Amino acid sequence: MNDLFLRACRGETTERLPVWIMRQAGRYLPEYRAVRQKADFLTLCKTPELAAEVTLQPVDILGVDAAILFADILLPLEAMGAELVFAAGDGPTFPTPVRTREQAAALPALTRADAEERLGYVYDAMRLVRKELAGRVPLLGFGGTPWTLAAYLVEGGGSKSFSHLLGWSYEDPEGLGLLLDRVADTSLAYLEGQVAAGAQALQLFDTWGGLLDLERWRSLALPPLRKVVKGLLASTPRVPLIYYINGGSHLLPGLAELEVDVLSVDWRQPLSEVRRVVEADGPGGRKNWVLQGNLDPAALLAPIPEIERRVERMLQEGATERGWGHIANLGHGILPTVPVDHARAFVRAVQERSQR
Ligand code: CP3
């Protein structure tokens, strides 16, 4: 089995860096768009054969070192009973947002058995992908963090200001805390199910964690996140955990205390600076962090020689004395307008230029 990616997650020194791309199964690929012609987004997620097919596309087309299951972070909220709509051209919406303590109390957390029953299509897709991969690369499962999931559920979709979420957090933090706790319990059950179905590592997406300052992140977002992380660390088999944050440079001193294996960051700070902060003496006090990221997704729109130069620089910034401690990726999801040969050039540049 090719376990380069898993060895890098565990902090081992590897023969070269592994590379994969957030949103690697997506609209920039003509092969993905062809499958999407046949099925809307949710149908695609809920049809294991199709979800498996698009999961494998970037492995075949780009030669990435990990597969990430084709699904969405919002699916477990739908499984909790919230109606979820992906309208063509728009992002996701929840037509009935959850904005009160009473509404939160009416959304029971999912148990492992509920997750099997209502999200079994995700698990079926994972088993199919594992079979079809046959050890070519590891399979990554994922979920959203409780804070980021709640952000969508409370706003009713994406938002510029997140005024409902943030307003609730100031008016009634315990009420919002109840929702976050239910989402945390659900996420833990759902993610444990993914591991049972064959996920070999898990990534937690905290797309909106950066909305909070460090003090409020610690008091609001961290407790439910820690519940998920602690639960996963205690469950067997224990798989590597990756935490991704977008726009969270100001939170790094708090993130250093998270007991995850890999910290995945955006492009707004060089990896060397991220490492300096998370490895500084402090409450976390941990050295030898494995970092994931962090090329600017828009850099894949540059001419290929410029992409190669920027990859080179990212590799230098991510490198450590003891070896690499770095998994190459973008700092956020790949943009739908990226030419496929540019994505391939990114992957190849990492694979060739990080050889030891
Ligand atoms: O990375 C992968 O290839 C695996 C699949 C994956 C998707 N969404 C498929 C998807 C993953 C890991 C996600 C995570 C996800 N979903 C996040 C966290 C990562 C991030 O981008 O910050 C978030 C916030 C969501 C919620 C979501 N899903 C939004 C806001 C949108 C609309 C925006 C957009 O890019 O269109 C989606 C839709 C979505 N999820 C698409 C894909 C491939 C596009 C849908 C389509 O084909 O029309």
Short mmCIF file of C-alpha atoms and ligand atoms in Angstrom, two decimals:
data_model
loop_
_atom_site.label_atom_id
_atom_site.label_comp_id
_atom_site.label_asym_id
_atom_site.label_seq_id
_atom_site.Cartn_x
_atom_site.Cartn_y
_atom_site.Cartn_z
CA MET A 1 0.00 0.00 0.00
CA ASN A 2 1.19 3.52 -0.79
CA ASP A 3 1.09 5.19 2.62
CA LEU A 4 3.30 8.22 1.91
CA PHE A 5 0.51 10.61 2.95
CA LEU A 6 -0.23 8.75 6.21
CA ARG A 7 3.46 8.60 7.15
CA ALA A 8 3.75 12.34 6.58
CA CYS A 9 0.65 12.93 8.75
CA ARG A 10 2.38 11.04 11.56
CA GLY A 11 5.42 13.29 11.26
CA GLU A 12 7.74 10.73 9.72
CA THR A 13 10.47 11.85 7.35
CA THR A 14 9.42 10.77 3.87
CA GLU A 15 11.20 10.30 0.55
CA ARG A 16 9.28 13.27 -0.84
CA LEU A 17 6.30 15.40 0.20
CA PRO A 18 2.77 14.13 -0.37
CA VAL A 19 0.41 16.49 -2.17
CA TRP A 20 -3.35 16.68 -2.61
CA ILE A 21 -5.76 19.54 -3.33
CA MET A 22 -8.76 20.69 -1.32
CA ARG A 23 -11.87 20.35 -3.55
CA GLN A 24 -9.81 18.22 -5.93
CA ALA A 25 -12.99 16.52 -7.15
CA GLY A 26 -14.82 19.48 -8.59
CA ARG A 27 -15.93 21.75 -11.35
CA TYR A 28 -12.50 22.56 -12.79
CA LEU A 29 -12.43 18.96 -14.09
CA PRO A 30 -14.38 18.33 -17.35
CA GLU A 31 -14.84 14.73 -16.17
CA TYR A 32 -16.58 16.00 -13.01
CA ARG A 33 -18.80 18.35 -15.00
CA ALA A 34 -19.80 15.44 -17.23
CA VAL A 35 -21.01 13.44 -14.22
CA ARG A 36 -22.74 16.55 -12.79
CA GLN A 37 -24.73 16.84 -16.04
CA LYS A 38 -26.43 13.60 -15.06
CA ALA A 39 -27.13 14.41 -11.41
CA ASP A 40 -27.59 17.41 -9.14
CA PHE A 41 -25.09 17.92 -6.34
CA LEU A 42 -27.02 16.19 -3.54
CA THR A 43 -27.95 13.25 -5.76
CA LEU A 44 -24.29 12.90 -6.63
CA CYS A 45 -23.38 12.85 -2.92
CA LYS A 46 -26.11 10.28 -2.22
CA THR A 47 -25.34 7.87 -5.07
CA PRO A 48 -22.33 5.85 -3.89
CA GLU A 49 -21.27 4.71 -7.40
CA LEU A 50 -21.21 8.30 -8.68
CA ALA A 51 -19.58 9.71 -5.52
CA ALA A 52 -16.91 7.01 -5.80
CA GLU A 53 -16.37 7.77 -9.48
CA VAL A 54 -15.72 11.48 -8.94
CA THR A 55 -13.60 10.78 -5.84
CA LEU A 56 -11.23 8.75 -8.02
CA GLN A 57 -11.04 11.27 -10.88
CA PRO A 58 -8.30 13.50 -9.41
CA VAL A 59 -6.28 10.44 -8.37
CA ASP A 60 -6.25 9.26 -11.98
CA ILE A 61 -6.04 12.66 -13.68
CA LEU A 62 -3.65 14.56 -11.38
CA GLY A 63 -1.77 11.80 -9.59
CA VAL A 64 -2.41 13.24 -6.12
CA ASP A 65 -1.18 11.30 -3.08
CA ALA A 66 -4.52 11.08 -1.25
CA ALA A 67 -8.16 10.67 -2.24
CA ILE A 68 -10.77 12.72 -0.35
CA LEU A 69 -14.27 11.33 -0.37
CA PHE A 70 -16.73 13.26 -2.48
CA ALA A 71 -19.40 14.51 -0.04
CA ASP A 72 -20.15 17.76 1.80
CA ILE A 73 -19.66 19.02 5.35
CA LEU A 74 -23.35 19.99 5.53
CA LEU A 75 -24.77 16.48 5.02
CA PRO A 76 -24.88 15.57 8.75
CA LEU A 77 -26.94 18.71 9.46
CA GLU A 78 -29.48 17.49 6.93
CA ALA A 79 -29.38 14.10 8.66
CA MET A 80 -30.21 15.88 11.96
CA GLY A 81 -33.44 17.08 10.35
CA ALA A 82 -32.53 20.45 8.80
CA GLU A 83 -33.75 20.84 5.23
CA LEU A 84 -30.75 21.48 2.94
CA VAL A 85 -30.99 22.83 -0.60
CA PHE A 86 -28.25 23.21 -3.19
CA ALA A 87 -29.86 25.39 -5.84
CA ALA A 88 -28.09 25.54 -9.21
CA GLY A 89 -25.56 28.37 -9.27
CA ASP A 90 -26.03 29.30 -5.59
CA GLY A 91 -24.28 27.91 -2.59
CA PRO A 92 -26.06 25.73 -0.05
CA THR A 93 -29.11 27.04 1.83
CA PHE A 94 -31.08 25.95 4.88
CA PRO A 95 -34.59 27.34 4.23
CA THR A 96 -35.43 27.07 7.96
CA PRO A 97 -32.41 28.45 9.83
CA VAL A 98 -31.89 27.54 13.49
CA ARG A 99 -31.73 30.73 15.54
CA THR A 100 -33.21 30.04 18.96
CA ARG A 101 -32.49 27.87 21.95
CA GLU A 102 -35.85 26.14 21.45
CA GLN A 103 -35.01 25.26 17.88
CA ALA A 104 -31.61 23.97 18.95
CA ALA A 105 -33.21 21.83 21.65
CA ALA A 106 -35.52 20.30 19.02
CA LEU A 107 -32.53 19.01 16.97
CA PRO A 108 -31.36 15.84 18.67
CA ALA A 109 -27.77 14.73 18.09
CA LEU A 110 -27.25 11.70 15.88
CA THR A 111 -26.04 8.45 17.40
CA ARG A 112 -23.76 6.05 15.54
CA ALA A 113 -26.85 4.02 14.59
CA ASP A 114 -28.65 7.16 13.30
CA ALA A 115 -25.59 8.04 11.26
CA GLU A 116 -25.49 4.54 9.74
CA GLU A 117 -29.15 4.82 8.85
CA ARG A 118 -29.23 8.38 7.50
CA LEU A 119 -25.72 8.84 6.17
CA GLY A 120 -25.10 5.27 5.10
CA TYR A 121 -24.65 6.47 1.51
CA VAL A 122 -21.43 8.22 2.59
CA TYR A 123 -20.17 5.03 4.21
CA ASP A 124 -21.13 2.96 1.16
CA ALA A 125 -19.23 5.37 -1.09
CA MET A 126 -16.18 5.06 1.18
CA ARG A 127 -16.20 1.28 1.04
CA LEU A 128 -16.48 1.42 -2.76
CA VAL A 129 -13.62 3.89 -3.04
CA ARG A 130 -11.36 1.81 -0.77
CA LYS A 131 -12.06 -1.22 -2.91
CA GLU A 132 -11.40 0.61 -6.18
CA LEU A 133 -8.28 2.32 -4.86
CA ALA A 134 -6.84 -1.03 -3.82
CA GLY A 135 -4.10 0.71 -1.83
CA ARG A 136 -3.01 3.12 -4.57
CA VAL A 137 -3.37 6.09 -2.19
CA PRO A 138 -5.02 6.52 1.23
CA LEU A 139 -8.62 7.72 1.58
CA LEU A 140 -9.31 10.84 3.60
CA GLY A 141 -12.67 11.37 5.31
CA PHE A 142 -13.82 14.76 6.59
CA GLY A 143 -16.34 16.89 8.40
CA GLY A 144 -16.90 20.52 9.34
CA THR A 145 -16.07 21.82 12.80
CA PRO A 146 -19.11 22.49 15.00
CA TRP A 147 -18.57 26.26 14.69
CA THR A 148 -18.42 26.22 10.88
CA LEU A 149 -21.39 23.87 10.58
CA ALA A 150 -23.42 26.05 12.95
CA ALA A 151 -22.45 29.11 10.90
CA TYR A 152 -24.32 27.73 7.87
CA LEU A 153 -27.24 26.38 9.87
CA VAL A 154 -27.82 29.62 11.79
CA GLU A 155 -27.39 31.95 8.80
CA GLY A 156 -29.40 29.67 6.54
CA GLY A 157 -26.47 29.54 4.09
CA GLY A 158 -23.33 31.50 3.37
CA SER A 159 -23.16 35.10 4.56
CA LYS A 160 -21.09 38.27 4.34
CA SER A 161 -21.57 39.40 7.92
CA PHE A 162 -22.80 36.29 9.80
CA SER A 163 -24.94 38.66 11.84
CA HIS A 164 -27.38 35.98 13.03
CA LEU A 165 -24.61 33.70 14.23
CA LEU A 166 -22.56 36.45 15.84
CA GLY A 167 -25.62 38.20 17.25
CA TRP A 168 -26.74 34.96 18.89
CA SER A 169 -23.24 34.39 20.25
CA TYR A 170 -23.42 37.71 22.12
CA GLU A 171 -27.10 37.56 23.17
CA ASP A 172 -27.31 33.98 24.35
CA PRO A 173 -24.00 32.13 24.25
CA GLU A 174 -25.45 29.18 26.18
CA GLY A 175 -28.25 28.74 23.64
CA LEU A 176 -25.78 28.72 20.77
CA GLY A 177 -23.58 26.48 22.91
CA LEU A 178 -26.41 23.94 23.05
CA LEU A 179 -26.56 23.88 19.25
CA LEU A 180 -22.77 23.57 19.00
CA ASP A 181 -22.81 20.70 21.47
CA ARG A 182 -25.47 18.80 19.51
CA VAL A 183 -23.50 19.33 16.32
CA ALA A 184 -20.33 18.13 18.06
CA ASP A 185 -21.98 14.89 19.23
CA THR A 186 -23.38 14.34 15.73
CA SER A 187 -20.01 15.00 14.12
CA LEU A 188 -18.25 12.56 16.41
CA ALA A 189 -20.73 9.79 15.62
CA TYR A 190 -20.58 10.57 11.90
CA LEU A 191 -16.77 10.68 11.77
CA GLU A 192 -16.37 7.49 13.80
CA GLY A 193 -18.63 5.88 11.21
CA GLN A 194 -16.35 7.14 8.44
CA VAL A 195 -13.35 5.49 10.06
CA ALA A 196 -15.32 2.25 10.41
CA ALA A 197 -16.18 2.50 6.69
CA GLY A 198 -12.54 2.90 5.68
CA ALA A 199 -11.40 6.51 6.15
CA GLN A 200 -7.64 6.35 6.85
CA ALA A 201 -7.33 9.96 8.05
CA LEU A 202 -9.86 12.71 8.82
CA GLN A 203 -9.84 16.43 8.07
CA LEU A 204 -11.94 18.91 10.04
CA PHE A 205 -12.81 22.02 8.02
CA ASP A 206 -13.07 25.24 10.02
CA THR A 207 -13.85 27.61 7.19
CA TRP A 208 -15.36 30.27 9.47
CA GLY A 209 -13.35 29.88 12.68
CA GLY A 210 -11.45 33.03 11.72
CA LEU A 211 -14.57 35.18 12.31
CA LEU A 212 -13.78 35.07 16.03
CA ASP A 213 -11.01 36.72 17.99
CA LEU A 214 -8.81 34.40 20.01
CA GLU A 215 -10.63 34.87 23.30
CA ARG A 216 -14.07 34.24 21.78
CA TRP A 217 -12.71 31.36 19.69
CA ARG A 218 -11.49 29.74 22.90
CA SER A 219 -14.80 30.20 24.68
CA LEU A 220 -17.23 29.49 21.81
CA ALA A 221 -15.64 27.38 19.09
CA LEU A 222 -13.02 25.42 21.01
CA PRO A 223 -15.17 23.46 23.55
CA PRO A 224 -17.32 21.67 20.93
CA LEU A 225 -14.29 21.21 18.66
CA ARG A 226 -12.30 19.72 21.53
CA LYS A 227 -15.18 17.33 22.20
CA VAL A 228 -14.92 16.01 18.64
CA VAL A 229 -11.11 15.84 18.69
CA LYS A 230 -10.94 14.13 22.10
CA GLY A 231 -13.62 11.65 21.06
CA LEU A 232 -11.77 10.77 17.88
CA LEU A 233 -8.44 10.43 19.69
CA ALA A 234 -10.05 8.00 22.10
CA SER A 235 -11.77 5.86 19.47
CA THR A 236 -10.25 2.95 17.61
CA PRO A 237 -8.74 2.63 15.16
CA ARG A 238 -7.01 5.94 15.74
CA VAL A 239 -6.43 7.71 12.42
CA PRO A 240 -4.45 10.94 11.78
CA LEU A 241 -6.48 14.11 12.36
CA ILE A 242 -6.02 17.24 10.27
CA TYR A 243 -7.53 20.57 11.34
CA TYR A 244 -7.96 23.17 8.59
CA ILE A 245 -8.62 26.81 9.31
CA ASN A 246 -9.26 29.59 6.85
CA GLY A 247 -8.35 33.14 7.86
CA GLY A 248 -7.09 32.04 11.25
CA SER A 249 -3.58 33.50 11.50
CA HIS A 250 -4.61 35.41 14.64
CA LEU A 251 -5.76 32.14 16.26
CA LEU A 252 -2.48 30.25 15.90
CA PRO A 253 -1.51 30.52 19.60
CA GLY A 254 -4.81 28.77 20.46
CA LEU A 255 -4.56 26.25 17.63
CA ALA A 256 -1.17 25.19 18.98
CA GLU A 257 -3.05 23.64 21.91
CA LEU A 258 -5.22 21.40 19.72
CA GLU A 259 -4.27 17.75 19.92
CA VAL A 260 -4.43 17.15 16.19
CA ASP A 261 -1.70 15.58 14.06
CA VAL A 262 -1.66 18.13 11.26
CA LEU A 263 -2.48 21.83 11.11
CA SER A 264 -3.68 23.00 7.70
CA VAL A 265 -3.55 26.73 7.01
CA ASP A 266 -4.37 29.27 4.33
CA TRP A 267 -1.89 31.30 2.26
CA ARG A 268 -2.02 34.55 4.21
CA GLN A 269 1.18 33.80 6.14
CA PRO A 270 4.21 31.80 5.02
CA LEU A 271 4.52 28.34 6.60
CA SER A 272 7.75 29.38 8.31
CA GLU A 273 5.87 32.07 10.22
CA VAL A 274 3.01 29.69 11.07
CA ARG A 275 5.55 27.22 12.42
CA ARG A 276 7.33 29.91 14.44
CA VAL A 277 4.07 30.80 16.21
CA VAL A 278 2.69 27.31 16.85
CA GLU A 279 6.05 26.02 18.03
CA ALA A 280 6.75 28.98 20.32
CA ASP A 281 6.94 28.13 24.02
CA GLY A 282 3.45 28.43 25.46
CA PRO A 283 0.55 26.38 26.80
CA GLY A 284 0.64 24.10 23.72
CA GLY A 285 4.38 23.77 24.01
CA ARG A 286 4.64 21.33 21.13
CA LYS A 287 7.44 21.16 18.57
CA ASN A 288 7.60 19.24 15.32
CA TRP A 289 4.21 20.26 13.97
CA VAL A 290 3.20 18.83 10.62
CA LEU A 291 1.75 21.68 8.57
CA GLN A 292 -0.48 21.34 5.52
CA GLY A 293 -0.97 23.89 2.77
CA ASN A 294 -0.71 26.58 1.67
CA LEU A 295 -0.37 27.89 -1.89
CA ASP A 296 -2.79 30.70 -2.72
CA PRO A 297 -5.57 28.99 -4.75
CA ALA A 298 -5.47 31.94 -7.18
CA ALA A 299 -1.79 31.21 -7.92
CA LEU A 300 -2.96 28.25 -10.02
CA LEU A 301 -4.27 30.84 -12.49
CA ALA A 302 -0.69 32.02 -13.11
CA PRO A 303 1.43 30.71 -16.02
CA ILE A 304 2.99 27.33 -15.23
CA PRO A 305 6.59 28.60 -14.69
CA GLU A 306 5.22 31.03 -12.08
CA ILE A 307 3.32 28.17 -10.38
CA GLU A 308 6.59 26.23 -10.24
CA ARG A 309 8.45 29.17 -8.71
CA ARG A 310 5.77 29.59 -6.06
CA VAL A 311 5.78 25.88 -5.26
CA GLU A 312 9.53 26.07 -4.82
CA ARG A 313 9.14 28.94 -2.38
CA MET A 314 6.37 27.15 -0.46
CA LEU A 315 8.59 24.06 -0.13
CA GLN A 316 11.41 26.15 1.27
CA GLU A 317 9.12 27.87 3.75
CA GLY A 318 7.60 24.56 4.87
CA ALA A 319 10.87 22.68 5.26
CA THR A 320 12.28 21.88 8.70
CA GLU A 321 15.70 20.75 9.82
CA ARG A 322 14.52 17.29 10.82
CA GLY A 323 12.96 16.61 7.43
CA TRP A 324 9.84 17.95 5.86
CA GLY A 325 6.97 18.14 8.37
CA HIS A 326 4.83 19.36 5.51
CA ILE A 327 1.98 18.09 3.35
CA ALA A 328 1.58 20.19 0.23
CA ASN A 329 -1.85 21.56 -0.64
CA LEU A 330 -3.52 24.84 -1.49
CA GLY A 331 -4.55 27.28 1.24
CA HIS A 332 -8.25 26.74 0.37
CA GLY A 333 -10.27 24.89 -2.26
CA ILE A 334 -9.24 24.92 -5.91
CA LEU A 335 -11.09 27.50 -8.00
CA PRO A 336 -13.46 26.24 -10.73
CA THR A 337 -11.62 28.33 -13.36
CA VAL A 338 -8.21 26.66 -12.89
CA PRO A 339 -6.98 24.92 -16.08
CA VAL A 340 -6.43 21.21 -15.44
CA ASP A 341 -2.84 21.35 -16.71
CA HIS A 342 -2.09 24.02 -14.10
CA ALA A 343 -3.41 21.76 -11.33
CA ARG A 344 -1.29 18.95 -12.74
CA ALA A 345 1.75 21.23 -12.86
CA PHE A 346 1.25 22.05 -9.18
CA VAL A 347 1.13 18.37 -8.20
CA ARG A 348 4.10 17.48 -10.39
CA ALA A 349 6.19 20.41 -9.12
CA VAL A 350 5.74 19.26 -5.52
CA GLN A 351 6.42 15.64 -6.34
CA GLU A 352 9.59 16.39 -8.34
CA ARG A 353 11.05 19.24 -6.32
CA SER A 354 10.58 17.74 -2.87
CA GLN A 355 12.57 14.55 -3.58
CA ARG A 356 15.16 14.00 -0.90
O1 CP3 B 1 -12.43 18.28 -1.49
C1 CP3 B 1 -13.10 17.48 -2.18
O2 CP3 B 1 -12.89 17.26 -3.38
C2 CP3 B 1 -14.16 16.66 -1.48
C3 CP3 B 1 -15.48 17.17 -1.54
C4 CP3 B 1 -15.89 18.41 -0.78
C5 CP3 B 1 -16.94 19.25 -1.22
N1 CP3 B 1 -17.19 20.17 -0.25
C6 CP3 B 1 -17.66 19.09 -2.50
C7 CP3 B 1 -18.40 20.26 -3.05
C8 CP3 B 1 -15.45 18.92 0.45
C9 CP3 B 1 -14.30 18.46 1.33
C10 CP3 B 1 -16.31 20.01 0.77
C11 CP3 B 1 -16.19 20.77 2.03
C12 CP3 B 1 -17.04 21.95 2.23
N2 CP3 B 1 -18.34 22.13 1.84
C13 CP3 B 1 -16.65 23.09 2.97
C14 CP3 B 1 -15.34 23.27 3.69
C15 CP3 B 1 -14.24 23.65 2.77
C16 CP3 B 1 -14.31 25.04 2.24
O3 CP3 B 1 -14.48 25.19 1.03
O4 CP3 B 1 -14.16 25.97 3.03
C17 CP3 B 1 -17.72 23.99 2.94
C18 CP3 B 1 -17.75 25.36 3.58
C19 CP3 B 1 -18.79 23.36 2.23
C20 CP3 B 1 -20.15 23.89 1.98
C21 CP3 B 1 -20.37 24.14 0.54
N3 CP3 B 1 -20.55 23.15 -0.40
C22 CP3 B 1 -20.41 25.38 -0.11
C23 CP3 B 1 -20.25 26.73 0.56
C24 CP3 B 1 -20.64 25.13 -1.46
C25 CP3 B 1 -20.89 26.13 -2.55
C26 CP3 B 1 -19.65 26.81 -2.95
C27 CP3 B 1 -19.09 26.14 -4.16
O5 CP3 B 1 -17.86 25.93 -4.20
O6 CP3 B 1 -19.88 25.87 -5.08
C28 CP3 B 1 -20.68 23.73 -1.64
C29 CP3 B 1 -20.85 22.98 -2.92
C30 CP3 B 1 -19.83 21.96 -3.26
N4 CP3 B 1 -19.26 21.07 -2.38
C31 CP3 B 1 -19.32 21.71 -4.56
C32 CP3 B 1 -18.42 20.64 -4.43
C33 CP3 B 1 -17.65 19.94 -5.52
C34 CP3 B 1 -19.73 22.41 -5.84
C35 CP3 B 1 -21.08 21.90 -6.20
C36 CP3 B 1 -21.34 21.67 -7.67
O7 CP3 B 1 -20.79 20.74 -8.28
O8 CP3 B 1 -22.18 22.40 -8.18
#
